Every structure is written in structure tokens, then in C-alpha cells.
Coordinates of C-alpha atoms in Angstrom, one line a residue:
M1180 CA 0.0 0.0 0.0
P1181 CA 1.2 3.5 -0.6
E1182 CA 2.2 5.6 2.3
T1183 CA -0.4 7.7 4.1
G1184 CA -0.9 11.1 2.6
T1185 CA 0.4 10.2 -0.9
L1186 CA -1.2 8.9 -4.0
P1187 CA 0.4 6.4 -6.4
P1188 CA 0.9 7.8 -9.9
P1189 CA -2.0 6.9 -12.1
P1190 CA -1.6 4.3 -14.8
R1191 CA 0.3 5.6 -17.8
E1192 CA -2.7 5.3 -20.1
E1193 CA -4.9 7.4 -17.8
R1194 CA -2.4 10.3 -18.0
G1195 CA -3.8 10.9 -21.5
Y1196 CA -2.1 11.6 -24.7
L1197 CA -2.3 15.4 -24.3
G1198 CA 0.6 15.5 -21.9
S1199 CA 2.8 13.7 -24.4
A1200 CA 1.4 15.8 -27.2
G1201 CA 2.3 18.9 -25.2
L1202 CA 5.9 17.7 -24.9
V1203 CA 6.2 16.9 -28.5
S1204 CA 4.6 20.2 -29.4
L1205 CA 7.1 22.1 -27.2
F1206 CA 10.1 20.7 -29.0
T1207 CA 8.4 20.7 -32.3
L1208 CA 7.9 24.5 -31.7
A1209 CA 11.7 24.8 -30.9
S1210 CA 12.5 22.9 -34.1
R1211 CA 10.2 24.9 -36.2
I1212 CA 11.5 28.2 -34.8
C1213 CA 15.0 27.0 -35.6
G1214 CA 13.7 26.0 -39.0
F1215 CA 12.3 29.4 -39.6
V1216 CA 15.6 31.0 -38.7
R1217 CA 17.3 28.6 -41.1
D1218 CA 14.9 29.4 -43.9
M1219 CA 15.2 33.2 -43.2
A1220 CA 18.9 32.9 -43.5
M1221 CA 18.7 30.7 -46.6
A1222 CA 16.4 33.3 -48.3
A1223 CA 18.7 36.2 -47.4
V1224 CA 22.0 34.4 -48.3
F1225 CA 21.1 32.7 -51.6
H1226 CA 19.2 33.9 -54.6
V1227 CA 15.9 32.1 -55.4
A1228 CA 17.4 30.5 -58.5
L1229 CA 20.1 28.8 -56.5
L1230 CA 17.6 27.9 -53.8
D1231 CA 15.4 26.2 -56.4
I1232 CA 18.3 23.9 -57.3
F1233 CA 19.1 23.1 -53.7
F1234 CA 15.5 22.4 -52.7
L1235 CA 15.0 20.2 -55.8
A1236 CA 18.1 18.2 -54.9
F1237 CA 17.0 17.8 -51.2
T1238 CA 13.6 16.5 -52.4
I1239 CA 15.0 13.0 -53.1
P1240 CA 16.5 12.1 -49.7
N1241 CA 13.6 13.9 -48.0
L1242 CA 11.2 11.7 -50.0
F1243 CA 12.7 8.6 -48.6
R1244 CA 12.6 10.1 -45.1
R1245 CA 8.9 10.4 -45.3
L1246 CA 8.5 7.1 -47.1
F1247 CA 10.6 4.8 -45.0
G1248 CA 11.2 6.8 -41.9
E1249 CA 8.3 8.8 -40.6
G1250 CA 5.8 7.3 -43.0
A1251 CA 5.3 3.7 -44.0
L1252 CA 7.7 1.9 -41.7
T1253 CA 6.7 3.9 -38.6
A1254 CA 3.0 3.3 -39.3
A1255 CA 3.6 -0.4 -39.8
F1256 CA 6.1 -1.0 -37.0
V1257 CA 4.4 0.7 -34.1
P1258 CA 1.3 -1.5 -33.9
V1259 CA 3.4 -4.7 -34.3
Y1260 CA 5.9 -3.5 -31.7
S1261 CA 3.1 -2.6 -29.3
D1262 CA 1.6 -6.0 -29.7
Y1263 CA 5.0 -7.7 -29.0
I1264 CA 5.5 -5.6 -25.9
E1265 CA 1.9 -6.2 -24.6
N1266 CA 1.6 -9.9 -25.5
R1267 CA 5.1 -11.5 -26.1
G1268 CA 7.5 -9.8 -23.7
E1269 CA 10.4 -7.5 -23.9
A1270 CA 12.9 -10.1 -25.2
E1271 CA 10.9 -10.8 -28.3
A1272 CA 10.3 -7.1 -28.7
R1273 CA 14.0 -6.4 -28.7
R1274 CA 14.6 -9.2 -31.2
L1275 CA 12.1 -7.5 -33.5
V1276 CA 13.9 -4.2 -33.2
D1277 CA 17.2 -5.9 -34.0
A1278 CA 15.8 -7.7 -37.1
V1279 CA 14.0 -4.6 -38.5
T1280 CA 17.0 -2.4 -38.0
T1281 CA 19.4 -4.8 -39.8
I1282 CA 17.1 -5.2 -42.8
L1283 CA 16.3 -1.5 -43.0
T1284 CA 20.0 -0.6 -42.9
V1285 CA 20.9 -3.0 -45.8
I1286 CA 17.9 -1.8 -48.0
L1287 CA 18.5 1.9 -47.4
A1288 CA 22.3 1.6 -48.0
L1289 CA 21.6 -0.2 -51.3
L1290 CA 19.1 2.5 -52.3
A1291 CA 21.6 5.2 -51.6
V1292 CA 24.3 3.6 -53.6
A1293 CA 21.9 2.9 -56.5
G1294 CA 20.7 6.6 -56.4
I1295 CA 24.2 7.9 -56.5
A1296 CA 25.0 5.7 -59.5
I1297 CA 21.8 6.8 -61.4
C1298 CA 22.6 10.4 -60.8
G1299 CA 26.1 9.8 -62.1
L1300 CA 24.6 8.4 -65.3
L1301 CA 22.2 11.3 -65.7
L1302 CA 25.1 13.8 -65.4
F1303 CA 26.1 12.7 -68.9
A1304 CA 22.7 13.5 -70.3
S1305 CA 22.0 16.8 -68.4
P1306 CA 22.1 19.7 -71.0
T1307 CA 22.2 22.6 -68.5
P1308 CA 24.5 23.8 -65.7
E1309 CA 21.5 24.0 -63.4
G1310 CA 20.6 20.4 -64.0
R1311 CA 24.2 19.2 -63.5
L1312 CA 24.4 21.2 -60.2
A1313 CA 21.1 19.7 -59.0
L1314 CA 22.4 16.1 -59.7
L1315 CA 25.7 16.7 -58.0
L1316 CA 24.0 18.0 -54.9
T1317 CA 21.5 15.1 -55.0
Q1318 CA 24.5 12.7 -55.1
G1319 CA 26.0 14.4 -52.1
M1320 CA 22.9 14.3 -49.9
L1321 CA 21.6 10.8 -50.8
P1322 CA 23.4 9.1 -47.9
Y1323 CA 21.3 11.2 -45.6
L1324 CA 18.3 9.0 -46.5
L1325 CA 19.9 6.1 -44.5
L1326 CA 20.7 8.3 -41.5
V1327 CA 17.3 10.1 -41.3
C1328 CA 15.3 6.9 -41.8
L1329 CA 17.2 5.2 -39.0
S1330 CA 16.6 8.3 -36.8
A1331 CA 12.9 8.2 -37.5
F1332 CA 12.7 4.4 -36.9
F1333 CA 14.6 4.7 -33.6
S1334 CA 12.3 7.6 -32.6
A1335 CA 9.2 5.5 -33.3
A1336 CA 10.6 2.7 -31.0
L1337 CA 11.2 5.2 -28.2
Q1338 CA 7.7 6.7 -28.7
T1339 CA 6.1 3.3 -28.4
H1340 CA 7.7 3.2 -24.9
R1341 CA 6.2 6.7 -24.4
R1342 CA 9.7 8.3 -24.5
F1343 CA 9.1 11.5 -26.4
L1344 CA 11.8 13.9 -25.2
V1345 CA 14.9 12.8 -27.0
P1346 CA 13.1 12.0 -30.3
A1347 CA 11.7 15.5 -30.3
L1348 CA 15.2 16.9 -29.7
A1349 CA 16.7 15.3 -32.8
P1350 CA 15.1 17.7 -35.4
V1351 CA 16.2 20.7 -33.2
L1352 CA 19.8 19.5 -33.4
F1353 CA 19.5 19.1 -37.2
N1354 CA 18.4 22.7 -37.6
V1355 CA 21.0 24.1 -35.2
V1356 CA 23.7 22.4 -37.3
W1357 CA 22.2 23.9 -40.5
I1358 CA 22.1 27.4 -39.0
G1359 CA 25.6 27.2 -37.8
T1360 CA 26.8 26.1 -41.2
L1361 CA 25.0 29.0 -42.9
G1362 CA 26.8 31.4 -40.5
G1363 CA 30.1 29.8 -41.4
I1364 CA 29.3 30.2 -45.1
V1365 CA 28.6 33.9 -44.7
L1366 CA 31.8 34.5 -42.6
A1367 CA 33.8 32.7 -45.2
G1368 CA 32.4 34.9 -48.0
K1369 CA 30.7 32.0 -49.8
G1370 CA 27.2 33.3 -49.7
D1371 CA 25.0 33.1 -52.9
S1372 CA 27.5 30.7 -54.5
E1373 CA 27.5 27.1 -55.7
E1374 CA 30.4 26.3 -53.3
G1375 CA 28.1 27.4 -50.4
L1376 CA 25.5 24.9 -51.5
F1377 CA 28.0 22.1 -51.4
V1378 CA 29.0 23.0 -47.9
L1379 CA 25.4 22.9 -46.9
A1380 CA 25.0 19.4 -48.5
G1381 CA 27.9 18.2 -46.3
A1382 CA 26.3 19.8 -43.2
V1383 CA 23.1 17.8 -44.0
L1384 CA 25.1 14.5 -43.7
G1385 CA 26.8 15.6 -40.5
A1386 CA 23.5 16.6 -38.9
G1387 CA 22.1 13.2 -39.9
V1388 CA 24.9 11.4 -38.0
L1389 CA 24.2 13.5 -34.9
Q1390 CA 20.4 12.7 -35.2
V1391 CA 21.1 9.0 -35.0
A1392 CA 23.8 9.3 -32.3
I1393 CA 21.6 11.3 -29.9
L1394 CA 19.0 8.5 -29.8
L1395 CA 21.3 5.6 -29.0
P1396 CA 21.7 6.2 -25.3
S1397 CA 17.9 6.3 -24.8
L1398 CA 17.5 3.1 -26.7
A1399 CA 20.2 1.5 -24.6
A1400 CA 18.4 2.6 -21.4
R1401 CA 15.3 0.8 -22.6
G1402 CA 17.2 -2.3 -23.5
A1403 CA 16.3 -1.7 -27.1
L1404 CA 19.7 -0.8 -28.5
P1405 CA 19.7 -2.6 -31.9
R1406 CA 22.2 -5.3 -32.7
P1407 CA 22.9 -7.0 -36.0
R1408 CA 20.3 -9.8 -36.6
W1409 CA 19.6 -11.0 -40.1
E1410 CA 16.1 -12.6 -39.8
P1411 CA 14.1 -11.7 -42.9
R1412 CA 11.6 -14.5 -42.0
H1413 CA 11.0 -13.4 -38.5
D1414 CA 7.2 -13.4 -37.8
G1415 CA 7.3 -9.7 -36.7
V1416 CA 9.3 -8.6 -39.7
L1417 CA 6.9 -10.3 -42.0
R1418 CA 4.0 -8.6 -40.2
V1419 CA 5.7 -5.3 -40.5
A1420 CA 6.5 -5.9 -44.2
H1421 CA 2.9 -7.0 -44.9
A1422 CA 1.4 -3.9 -43.2
M1423 CA 4.1 -1.6 -44.7
A1424 CA 3.6 -2.6 -48.4
P1425 CA 0.3 -0.7 -49.0
V1426 CA 1.3 2.2 -46.8
A1427 CA 4.6 2.5 -48.8
L1428 CA 2.7 2.4 -52.1
G1429 CA 0.3 5.0 -50.9
L1430 CA 3.1 7.3 -49.6
A1431 CA 5.2 6.6 -52.7
V1432 CA 2.4 7.8 -54.8
F1433 CA 2.1 10.9 -52.7
E1434 CA 5.9 11.6 -52.5
V1435 CA 6.3 11.1 -56.2
N1436 CA 3.5 13.7 -56.5
V1437 CA 5.5 16.1 -54.4
L1438 CA 8.5 15.5 -56.7
A1439 CA 6.2 16.0 -59.7
D1440 CA 4.9 19.3 -58.2
R1441 CA 8.5 20.6 -58.0
L1442 CA 9.4 19.4 -61.5
I1443 CA 6.2 21.0 -62.9
A1444 CA 7.2 24.2 -61.2
W1445 CA 10.7 23.9 -62.6
W1446 CA 9.6 23.2 -66.1
L1447 CA 6.2 25.0 -66.5
V1448 CA 6.4 28.2 -64.4
P1449 CA 8.3 30.7 -66.5
D1450 CA 9.7 32.8 -63.5
R1451 CA 12.6 31.3 -61.6
G1452 CA 12.0 30.8 -57.9
A1453 CA 8.7 28.8 -58.0
I1454 CA 10.2 25.9 -56.1
T1455 CA 11.5 28.2 -53.4
V1456 CA 8.2 30.0 -53.2
L1457 CA 6.3 26.7 -52.8
Y1458 CA 8.9 25.4 -50.3
L1459 CA 8.8 28.5 -48.0
A1460 CA 5.0 28.7 -48.0
N1461 CA 4.8 25.0 -47.3
R1462 CA 7.2 25.4 -44.4
L1463 CA 4.9 28.0 -42.9
I1464 CA 1.9 25.8 -43.2
Q1465 CA 3.8 22.9 -41.8
F1466 CA 4.4 24.9 -38.6
P1467 CA 0.8 24.5 -37.2
L1468 CA 0.4 21.2 -38.9
A1469 CA 3.4 19.7 -37.1
L1470 CA 2.8 21.6 -33.9
V1471 CA -0.8 20.4 -33.6
A1472 CA -1.9 17.5 -35.9
V1473 CA 1.4 15.7 -36.2
A1474 CA 2.3 16.1 -32.5
I1475 CA -1.2 14.9 -31.4
G1476 CA -1.1 12.1 -34.0
T1477 CA 2.4 11.0 -32.8
A1478 CA 1.3 11.0 -29.1
V1479 CA -2.0 9.3 -29.6
F1480 CA -0.8 6.6 -32.1
P1481 CA 0.6 4.2 -29.5
D1482 CA -2.6 4.4 -27.5
L1483 CA -4.7 3.8 -30.6
A1484 CA -2.5 0.8 -31.5
R1485 CA -2.9 -0.6 -27.9
F1486 CA -6.7 -0.2 -28.0
A1487 CA -6.8 -1.9 -31.4
A1488 CA -4.6 -4.8 -30.1
R1489 CA -7.1 -5.3 -27.2
G1490 CA -10.2 -4.9 -29.4
A1491 CA -11.3 -1.8 -27.5
S1492 CA -13.3 -0.1 -30.3
E1493 CA -15.1 2.3 -28.0
E1494 CA -11.9 3.6 -26.5
Q1495 CA -10.3 4.0 -29.9
S1496 CA -13.4 5.9 -31.2
R1497 CA -13.5 8.2 -28.2
T1498 CA -9.8 8.9 -28.4
I1499 CA -9.6 9.7 -32.1
G1500 CA -12.7 11.9 -31.7
E1501 CA -11.2 13.9 -28.9
A1502 CA -7.9 14.2 -30.8
M1503 CA -9.7 15.4 -33.9
R1504 CA -11.7 18.0 -32.0
V1505 CA -8.7 19.4 -30.2
T1506 CA -6.7 19.5 -33.4
L1507 CA -9.4 21.4 -35.4
F1508 CA -9.9 23.7 -32.5
L1509 CA -6.2 24.7 -32.6
D1510 CA -5.6 24.5 -36.4
L1511 CA -8.6 26.6 -37.6
P1512 CA -7.3 29.9 -36.0
A1513 CA -3.9 29.1 -37.4
A1514 CA -5.3 28.7 -40.9
V1515 CA -7.3 32.0 -40.7
G1516 CA -4.3 33.8 -39.3
L1517 CA -2.0 32.5 -42.0
A1518 CA -4.4 33.5 -44.7
V1519 CA -5.2 37.0 -43.5
L1520 CA -1.6 37.8 -42.4
A1521 CA 0.1 36.0 -45.3
R1522 CA 1.8 39.0 -46.8
P1523 CA 2.8 40.6 -43.5
M1524 CA 4.3 37.2 -42.4
I1525 CA 6.3 36.7 -45.6
V1526 CA 7.7 40.3 -45.7
T1527 CA 8.6 40.1 -42.0
L1528 CA 10.2 36.7 -42.1
F1529 CA 11.9 36.7 -45.6
G1530 CA 11.8 40.2 -47.0
R1531 CA 15.5 41.0 -47.0
G1532 CA 18.7 40.3 -48.8
E1533 CA 18.2 38.3 -52.0
F1534 CA 14.4 37.8 -51.4
D1535 CA 12.9 40.7 -53.4
P1536 CA 9.3 42.1 -53.2
S1537 CA 8.2 40.0 -56.2
S1538 CA 9.2 36.8 -54.3
V1539 CA 7.3 38.1 -51.2
G1540 CA 4.1 38.6 -53.2
R1541 CA 4.3 35.3 -54.9
T1542 CA 4.9 33.4 -51.6
A1543 CA 2.1 35.2 -49.8
V1544 CA -0.4 34.1 -52.5
V1545 CA 0.8 30.5 -52.3
L1546 CA 0.6 30.6 -48.5
A1547 CA -3.0 31.7 -48.6
C1548 CA -3.9 28.8 -50.9
Y1549 CA -2.2 26.3 -48.6
A1550 CA -3.9 27.9 -45.5
A1551 CA -7.3 27.2 -46.9
G1552 CA -6.5 23.5 -46.7
L1553 CA -4.8 23.3 -43.3
W1554 CA -7.9 21.8 -41.6
C1555 CA -8.0 19.1 -44.3
F1556 CA -4.3 18.3 -44.0
S1557 CA -4.6 17.9 -40.3
S1558 CA -7.7 15.7 -40.5
V1559 CA -6.1 13.4 -43.0
V1560 CA -3.1 13.0 -40.7
L1561 CA -5.2 11.9 -37.8
L1562 CA -7.6 9.7 -39.7
T1563 CA -4.7 8.0 -41.5
R1564 CA -3.2 7.3 -38.0
S1565 CA -6.5 5.8 -36.9
F1566 CA -6.7 3.4 -39.9
H1567 CA -3.0 2.4 -39.4
A1568 CA -3.5 1.8 -35.7
R1569 CA -6.2 -0.8 -36.4
G1570 CA -4.1 -2.5 -39.0
D1571 CA -5.9 -1.1 -42.1
T1572 CA -3.2 0.2 -44.4
R1573 CA -5.0 -0.4 -47.6
T1574 CA -7.8 2.2 -47.3
P1575 CA -5.4 5.1 -46.9
F1576 CA -3.5 3.8 -49.9
R1577 CA -6.6 3.8 -52.1
T1578 CA -7.7 7.2 -51.0
S1579 CA -4.3 8.8 -51.3
F1580 CA -3.9 7.3 -54.8
A1581 CA -7.2 8.9 -55.9
A1582 CA -6.2 12.2 -54.3
V1583 CA -2.8 12.2 -56.0
A1584 CA -4.3 11.5 -59.3
A1585 CA -6.7 14.4 -58.9
N1586 CA -3.8 16.6 -57.7
L1587 CA -1.7 15.8 -60.8
A1588 CA -4.7 16.6 -63.1
L1589 CA -5.4 19.8 -61.2
N1590 CA -1.7 20.8 -61.4
L1591 CA -1.6 20.6 -65.1
A1592 CA -4.9 22.5 -65.4
L1593 CA -4.0 25.3 -63.0
V1594 CA -0.3 25.8 -63.5
R1595 CA -0.6 27.7 -66.7
P1596 CA -3.1 30.4 -65.6
F1597 CA -2.1 30.7 -62.0
A1598 CA 1.6 29.5 -61.9
E1599 CA 2.8 28.2 -58.5
A1600 CA -0.4 29.4 -56.8
G1601 CA -2.3 26.9 -59.0
L1602 CA -0.1 24.1 -57.7
A1603 CA -0.9 25.1 -54.1
A1604 CA -4.6 25.3 -54.8
A1605 CA -4.4 21.8 -56.4
T1606 CA -2.9 20.5 -53.2
T1607 CA -5.7 21.9 -51.1
L1608 CA -8.4 20.6 -53.3
S1609 CA -7.0 17.1 -53.6
S1610 CA -6.5 17.0 -49.8
F1611 CA -10.2 17.8 -49.3
L1612 CA -11.0 14.9 -51.7
N1613 CA -8.7 12.6 -49.7
L1614 CA -10.5 13.6 -46.4
V1615 CA -14.0 12.9 -47.9
L1616 CA -12.9 9.5 -49.1
L1617 CA -11.4 8.6 -45.7
V1618 CA -14.5 9.7 -43.8
R1619 CA -16.7 7.6 -46.0
A1620 CA -14.5 4.5 -45.6
D1621 CA -14.3 5.1 -41.8
R1622 CA -18.0 4.8 -41.3
A1623 CA -17.9 1.0 -41.6
S1624 CA -15.6 0.6 -38.6
P1625 CA -16.8 0.0 -35.1
S1626 CA -14.0 2.4 -33.9
R1627 CA -15.0 5.1 -36.4
L1628 CA -14.7 8.8 -35.9
P1629 CA -17.7 10.3 -34.0
L1630 CA -18.6 12.4 -37.0
V1631 CA -21.5 14.4 -35.6
E1632 CA -19.5 15.5 -32.6
V1633 CA -16.6 16.5 -34.8
A1634 CA -18.8 18.4 -37.2
R1635 CA -20.4 20.4 -34.3
S1636 CA -16.9 21.2 -33.0
L1637 CA -15.7 22.3 -36.4
A1638 CA -18.7 24.6 -36.8
R1639 CA -18.0 26.2 -33.4
S1640 CA -14.3 26.6 -34.0
A1641 CA -15.0 28.1 -37.5
A1642 CA -17.3 30.7 -36.0
Y1643 CA -14.6 31.8 -33.5
A1644 CA -12.0 31.8 -36.2
A1645 CA -14.2 34.0 -38.4
A1646 CA -14.4 36.6 -35.6
M1647 CA -10.7 36.5 -35.3
G1648 CA -10.2 36.9 -39.1
G1649 CA -12.3 40.1 -39.0
A1650 CA -10.2 41.5 -36.2
L1651 CA -6.9 40.7 -38.1
A1652 CA -8.1 42.4 -41.3
L1653 CA -7.5 45.9 -40.0
P1654 CA -3.8 45.6 -39.2
A1655 CA -3.2 43.4 -42.2
L1656 CA -4.5 46.2 -44.5
A1657 CA -3.6 49.4 -42.6
F1658 CA 0.0 48.8 -41.4
P1659 CA 2.8 49.8 -43.9
W1660 CA 4.4 46.4 -43.9
E1661 CA 6.7 46.9 -46.9
V1662 CA 8.2 50.3 -45.8
A1663 CA 8.4 49.8 -42.1
G1664 CA 11.6 48.9 -40.4
E1665 CA 12.3 45.2 -39.4
L1666 CA 11.7 45.8 -35.7
A1667 CA 8.5 47.6 -36.4
R1668 CA 7.3 44.9 -38.7
A1669 CA 8.1 42.2 -36.2
G1670 CA 6.4 44.0 -33.4
A1671 CA 3.3 44.7 -35.5
L1672 CA 3.1 41.0 -36.6
L1673 CA 3.5 39.7 -33.0
A1674 CA 0.9 42.2 -31.7
S1675 CA -1.5 41.1 -34.5
I1676 CA -1.0 37.4 -33.7
A1677 CA -1.5 38.1 -30.0
A1678 CA -4.7 40.1 -30.7
G1679 CA -6.0 37.4 -32.9
G1680 CA -5.4 34.8 -30.2
I1681 CA -7.2 36.9 -27.6
V1682 CA -10.2 37.3 -29.9
Y1683 CA -10.3 33.5 -30.7
F1684 CA -9.8 32.1 -27.3
G1685 CA -11.9 34.9 -25.7
A1686 CA -14.8 33.9 -28.0
A1687 CA -14.2 30.2 -27.1
A1688 CA -14.3 31.0 -23.4
L1689 CA -17.3 33.3 -23.8
F1690 CA -19.4 30.6 -25.5
R1691 CA -18.0 27.8 -23.2
S1692 CA -16.2 25.8 -25.9
P1693 CA -16.0 22.1 -24.8
E1694 CA -12.6 21.8 -26.5
L1695 CA -11.1 24.7 -24.5
A1696 CA -12.7 23.4 -21.3
R1697 CA -11.2 19.9 -22.0
M1698 CA -7.7 21.3 -22.6
M1699 CA -7.9 23.5 -19.4
A1700 CA -9.1 20.5 -17.4
R1701 CA -6.1 18.5 -18.6
L1702 CA -3.7 21.2 -17.6
R1703 CA -5.3 21.6 -14.1
S1704 CA -5.2 17.8 -13.7
R1705 CA -1.5 17.6 -14.6
R1706 CA -0.7 20.5 -12.3
A1707 CA -2.6 18.9 -9.4
R1708 CA -1.0 15.5 -10.0
R1709 CA 2.5 17.1 -10.0
E1710 CA 1.7 18.8 -6.7
V1711 CA 0.5 15.6 -5.1
L1712 CA 3.6 13.6 -6.3
E1713 CA 5.9 16.3 -5.0

């Protein structure tokens, strides 16, 4: 029995996913802030024509990160690993980690070598200096795919053990290395040069090594430090591979579409800088997406997988419903703020150095197009997690395939009249289609999303966000953003964001938003529990 006057800590599951999501969000915020500093420095140091080449080259290793690291493998591995921990013991779970790590390392190393060889062959056929530079940079950064995928896989293993701190630190470290390298490039006088881009490519590899290294002590502490074990016919490996195949196909279709978007921008948008404009606007939209939807999805996924392993459909439905309501409650004001304050944000963050007023205007339009789809992007992230947690990887593959096909068609239809803004609008429209298809498929599951409750929550949050948008319109239109000094712009932007937040959360409190009440109750519960345990 516990000592008199003290309470035992509650079971880990009863602590809820919001605490873990808060930790992930905190370090995601730190990583995104570092990422913004990095992107601001990139836009100031390099002309958009050089940035186009670098971001195009970085697309390939980043594609494999999302495909094998944070995407298909993670979605397939976590439910199987959770099942092994719950039902087969830690020894078998460690054996699974060893086997998957060994196979993953071999496959990714072979892919990196093959990619380097293919780029070498394409160098002989590339007719332009820009194309040759892009291929050389791609060759230099391809080994990063092995490092970043191992980092993402090790992070997934730690998150299954509900260890979120160190995995959340790894991306922060990556951005710090990148920023430090940019500073060195400027001090060495290599800014806005091809030589500077090659230095950055080397920094990407160094940061990848550090991302893996920082995770190893935590894995060792959990007894999950991987050792070489070649067991391709291990039951868990086969289960992971079986679950991974349709997810990989679905994500491959999506990631190939991302590559196609950038190639279409490279070939069909007459003004240079389209890839950079799309990249920077996407980085801004990824901020609330990662801070809210991805963080909540990451934190809730192990719980959803455990509920699915136990056949607890009601708990899974309740959990995904609450996660969706909280996500939309936080993402809708972000979407409205990004749309209304698009130009002020772009000119404040990037409007200096090599990033001219024309690039500012183009990026602001693209950001507004992406912002219109933020709620769709977030909903797709969570619903896909729900399907994967219950072992259904085929449905998200089918819906993503349909959405990507629609996106490609819309890209070709909209790129000529609207340039890169047409590509962003196509992304938003195809994401809405993906969401509709996922919701329809989800209705047949006993652990389905409680759609009526979510729709009511969405309507409430949209009303609060509309009031906030009206309040933000005045500073967005009246303040002289282009001619004001940098400190004045930054102060005005921060004041506008703060005012928007006061209006939104004030309206939510005034009308007694259940989502706000739920979040505040969680915070009070955590504070009270901390006081008791102290």
C-alpha cells in the first residue's frame, strides 16, 4: 500500500495523450523556430534561382525520409511492436527491433548507392549547368536518407515506450547544425554561391549522423539498442512488411507527386523561384500542422494501437474523436491567421537580402492557398493514423492514390493560368477529396470517428475563427508592412497574432467551448498531480 498522505501515480494510459502531445509540441515548436531561422537565413544568403536547385536536390533524400522513416515503416512498425510488448514480452520485442534495424540498414544503403549511380549516369545527359548542379547536390545528400530513416525508426521505437523527449530533440539538433553552417558560409564569404550549396550538403550529412547518435543512449536505457540480426523471415518482420507494403505504395504515390509538383514548377512556371516559393509557403503551413496535428497524432498513435490490439473499439473511437476536435480547435485559427496575415508574415520573415518584393508577393499568395486546406491536411493526418493503428493500411493507400491522381490533373490544369499558386490550390483541393474518401471509408468501422460531434466542434471553431479573421483584417491592410523597419514589422506582426489569439480564445471562453474546457481541465489535472507527487 502507498504511504499515508500520498497517492500512487496513475496508470500511464490514464495520464492521457495530451501531456505527451504537449511535450512533442514544445520541442516541435523549438525545431520549427530553428527551421524558420534557417529558412530566413537561406532566403537572405542565396538567390531564389540557387535555392530552387538546392531544394530540388534535397527532395529526393527527404522523399525517402517520409516514405521509409516517418511514414510507412513507422505506421507499420508501431502497432506490431506494441503487440509484441503487450503480449510477447520484452525479449521478443528487442529481437524484433534488431531484425528490422538490420534489414532497414541494408535496404537503405543499397538504395543510396543505386541513387548515386543513377545520378552519375544522368550527369552525362544533363544539358544545362543548373541540371548538373542539382544532380551533384543530390548525389552528395543521398546518404542522408539512410541516416534520417534510422533516426525516424529509432524515434518510433522510443515513442512506443512513451519516451518522447529525445526523439523530439533530434530535429532541433538538425536545424542548429544547418544554421551554424550558414553562419560559417557567410563568414567565409561563400554566400550566394555554388560552393556554399555544397558546404550545406555536407552539413546535412553531419546533422544526420548526430540525429542518430543522440537517440542511441535512450535506446540502450530501454534495453532496445539494436544489434545486427539478419532474420528476414522473423514473424514480426513479415507482419511489418505486410502492413508496410500498401502504406509504402500510398506514400510513394504521394511523395512522387511532391516531386512532380516541383518538377512541374521547374519546367512550366516561367519565372525562376517557383520551387523556393512553394517550399517556403509549405514550411509556414507545416508549422501549425506539425505543432498540432502531427504532435497529437504522434502522441495518440501508441494508445490507438494498444486499443486496437485489445479490441477496445469504443476507447479508440473516443480517443480519435477527442484528438480530432482538439486538433481542429487549434488549427482553424492558425489557418485563418496564415491566410489574413500572409503578406505581413512573408515580408517580415523573408523580405530581406536576395528575397525581393516580387518573391514576397508570390509566396504570400501560395501561403493563402495552402492555409485554406490546413484543416484538411490535419484531419487526413489523424484519420490515417486511426486506420493504421487498427491494421488497415489499404484504405489510406486507395484514398491517397485517388487524391494524388486528382492533384496531378489539377496541377496541369491550373499551373498555366495561376503559376505556382495553381499548384498550391491543387494540393488543397486534392487533400479535401482525400478527407472525404477517408471519412466515407471510416463509417464502416466500429472504432469510427464520431462524425456528428466532430462536425459540431468544427462549426463552433469556424465561428470563433471568423471573428478572429475580422479582427486581423485591419492591421493586415492598414499597417505599412513593406516600408516599415524590421523591428516595427516584427512588433506589429507579433501584436496582430496576440490580438487574434485573444479574440479567438476569448470567444471560445465566452461561449464555453468544450474543447477549451477539456484542454484546461487536462492542464489543471497535470498540475494537481504534479503537486501531489511532490
